[in-house]
CSV table of C-alpha atoms in Angstrom, one decimal:
chain,number,residue,atom,x,y,z
A,1,GLN,CA,-10.2,-5.0,12.4
A,2,VAL,CA,-10.7,-5.0,8.6
A,3,GLN,CA,-9.3,-7.9,6.7
A,4,VAL,CA,-7.6,-6.7,3.4
A,5,VAL,CA,-5.9,-8.7,0.8
A,6,ALA,CA,-2.9,-7.7,-1.3
A,7,SER,CA,-2.5,-9.0,-4.8
A,8,GLY,CA,-1.0,-8.2,-8.1
A,9,GLY,CA,2.7,-8.7,-7.4
A,10,GLY,CA,5.0,-10.2,-9.9
A,11,GLU,CA,8.4,-9.8,-11.6
A,12,VAL,CA,9.4,-7.1,-13.9
A,13,GLN,CA,12.6,-5.4,-15.3
A,14,PRO,CA,13.7,-2.1,-14.3
A,15,GLY,CA,11.4,0.6,-15.8
A,16,GLY,CA,8.5,-1.8,-15.8
A,17,SER,CA,5.1,-1.4,-14.3
A,18,LEU,CA,2.9,-3.3,-11.9
A,19,ARG,CA,-0.6,-2.5,-10.4
A,20,LEU,CA,-1.1,-3.9,-7.0
A,21,SER,CA,-4.7,-4.4,-5.8
A,22,CYS,CA,-6.1,-4.1,-2.2
A,23,SER,CA,-9.5,-5.7,-1.7
A,24,ALA,CA,-11.9,-6.6,1.1
A,25,SER,CA,-15.1,-8.3,1.5
A,26,GLY,CA,-17.9,-7.2,3.7
A,27,VAL,CA,-16.8,-3.6,4.1
A,28,ARG,CA,-16.6,-0.5,2.0
A,29,LEU,CA,-13.0,0.5,1.6
A,30,GLU,CA,-14.1,4.0,0.9
A,31,ASP,CA,-14.7,4.3,4.4
A,32,TYR,CA,-11.2,3.6,5.4
A,33,THR,CA,-7.7,4.7,5.3
A,34,ILE,CA,-5.7,2.3,3.1
A,35,GLY,CA,-2.0,1.9,3.5
A,36,TRP,CA,0.5,0.1,1.3
A,37,PHE,CA,3.7,-1.0,3.0
A,38,ARG,CA,6.6,-3.0,1.9
A,39,GLN,CA,9.4,-4.9,3.5
A,40,ALA,CA,12.5,-6.1,1.8
A,41,PRO,CA,15.1,-8.6,3.3
A,42,GLY,CA,17.2,-7.0,5.9
A,43,LYS,CA,15.1,-3.8,5.9
A,44,GLU,CA,12.4,-2.6,8.1
A,45,ARG,CA,8.9,-2.3,6.9
A,46,GLU,CA,8.2,1.2,5.5
A,47,GLY,CA,5.0,2.9,4.5
A,48,VAL,CA,5.0,3.3,0.8
A,49,SER,CA,1.7,5.1,0.0
A,50,CYS,CA,-1.5,5.7,2.0
A,51,LEU,CA,-4.8,6.9,1.0
A,52,GLY,CA,-7.2,8.6,3.4
A,53,ASP,CA,-11.1,8.1,3.3
A,54,SER,CA,-11.0,11.2,1.1
A,55,ASP,CA,-9.4,10.5,-2.3
A,56,SER,CA,-7.5,13.8,-2.1
A,57,ASP,CA,-5.7,12.7,1.1
A,58,THR,CA,-2.7,10.9,-0.1
A,59,PHE,CA,0.8,10.1,1.1
A,60,TYR,CA,3.8,8.8,-0.9
A,61,ALA,CA,7.3,8.0,0.4
A,62,ASP,CA,10.0,10.1,-1.1
A,63,SER,CA,11.5,7.0,-2.7
A,64,VAL,CA,8.4,6.4,-4.8
A,65,LYS,CA,7.0,9.9,-5.3
A,66,GLY,CA,6.2,10.6,-8.8
A,67,ARG,CA,6.5,6.9,-9.8
A,68,PHE,CA,3.6,5.4,-7.8
A,69,THR,CA,0.0,6.3,-7.7
A,70,ILE,CA,-2.6,5.2,-5.1
A,71,SER,CA,-6.2,5.3,-6.2
A,72,ARG,CA,-9.7,3.9,-5.0
A,73,ASP,CA,-12.2,2.3,-7.4
A,74,ARG,CA,-15.5,2.4,-5.3
A,75,ALA,CA,-17.4,0.3,-7.7
A,76,LYS,CA,-14.9,-2.5,-7.3
A,77,ASN,CA,-14.2,-1.9,-3.7
A,78,THR,CA,-10.6,-1.9,-4.3
A,79,VAL,CA,-7.7,0.4,-3.7
A,80,TYR,CA,-4.8,0.2,-6.3
A,81,LEU,CA,-1.1,1.0,-6.2
A,82,GLN,CA,-0.1,1.7,-9.7
A,83,MET,CA,3.9,1.3,-9.7
A,84,ASN,CA,5.6,2.7,-12.7
A,85,ARG,CA,9.3,3.0,-13.6
A,86,LEU,CA,10.1,0.3,-11.1
A,87,LYS,CA,13.7,0.3,-10.0
A,88,THR,CA,16.1,-2.3,-8.4
A,89,GLU,CA,15.3,-0.6,-5.0
A,90,ASP,CA,11.7,-1.5,-5.1
A,91,PRO,CA,11.7,-5.3,-4.6
A,92,ALA,CA,9.8,-6.3,-1.5
A,93,ASN,CA,6.8,-8.0,-0.1
A,94,TYR,CA,4.0,-5.4,-0.4
A,95,TYR,CA,1.2,-5.4,2.0
A,96,CYS,CA,-2.1,-3.3,2.5
A,97,VAL,CA,-3.8,-2.5,5.7
A,98,ALA,CA,-6.8,-0.5,6.5
A,99,GLY,CA,-7.9,1.5,9.4
A,100,ARG,CA,-10.7,4.0,10.1
A,101,GLY,CA,-10.4,7.7,10.3
A,102,TRP,CA,-6.8,8.3,9.8
A,103,GLU,CA,-5.0,11.0,7.9
A,104,SER,CA,-2.8,9.4,5.3
A,105,THR,CA,0.5,10.8,6.3
A,106,TYR,CA,0.2,9.7,9.8
A,107,TYR,CA,-1.2,6.4,8.9
A,108,CYS,CA,2.0,5.7,6.8
A,109,SER,CA,4.3,6.9,9.3
A,110,ASP,CA,6.8,4.9,11.3
A,111,VAL,CA,4.8,5.5,14.5
A,112,GLY,CA,1.2,5.2,12.8
A,113,PRO,CA,-1.5,2.7,13.7
A,114,PRO,CA,-0.1,0.0,11.4
A,115,THR,CA,3.0,-0.3,13.4
A,116,HIS,CA,1.0,-1.8,16.2
A,117,TYR,CA,-0.9,-4.2,13.9
A,118,GLY,CA,-0.4,-8.1,14.3
A,119,THR,CA,0.2,-10.6,11.7
A,120,ASP,CA,-3.5,-11.1,11.1
A,121,SER,CA,-3.8,-7.6,9.8
A,122,TRP,CA,-0.8,-7.7,7.6
A,123,GLY,CA,-1.5,-11.0,5.9
A,124,LYS,CA,0.9,-12.6,3.5
A,125,GLY,CA,1.3,-9.6,1.2
A,126,THR,CA,2.2,-9.8,-2.5
A,127,LEU,CA,5.8,-10.1,-3.8
A,128,VAL,CA,7.4,-7.7,-6.3
A,129,THR,CA,10.5,-8.4,-7.8
A,130,VAL,CA,12.6,-6.3,-10.2
A,131,SER,CA,15.4,-8.1,-12.0
A,132,SER,CA,17.8,-6.6,-14.6
């Protein structure tokens, strides 16, 4: 239902950092669960990090736990994914999606609501590359 846009991708070397942004117009993202997903060539899309409508409700995939941080800036109506200590396993197209009223762990799971979203919900994503 909610159209969100991912931005901020780029190319970094291993160990570098990027901050991705998920933004929307016309809705307050503080009222939504936000999910960051990624898909690399030859791999299935996976939930990376999700943030419930409560800032304390967060989920991180094991592969990024301790390196990535999801946060919400209500003034800017933006949800960020801070990615630190990037690894060569992290390159992918990163997407953000939004839904109302979902717990973060479920929203990010491989059976959660985003698995049923169409291309209009996913958009184009933002590309992250890590080159050594």
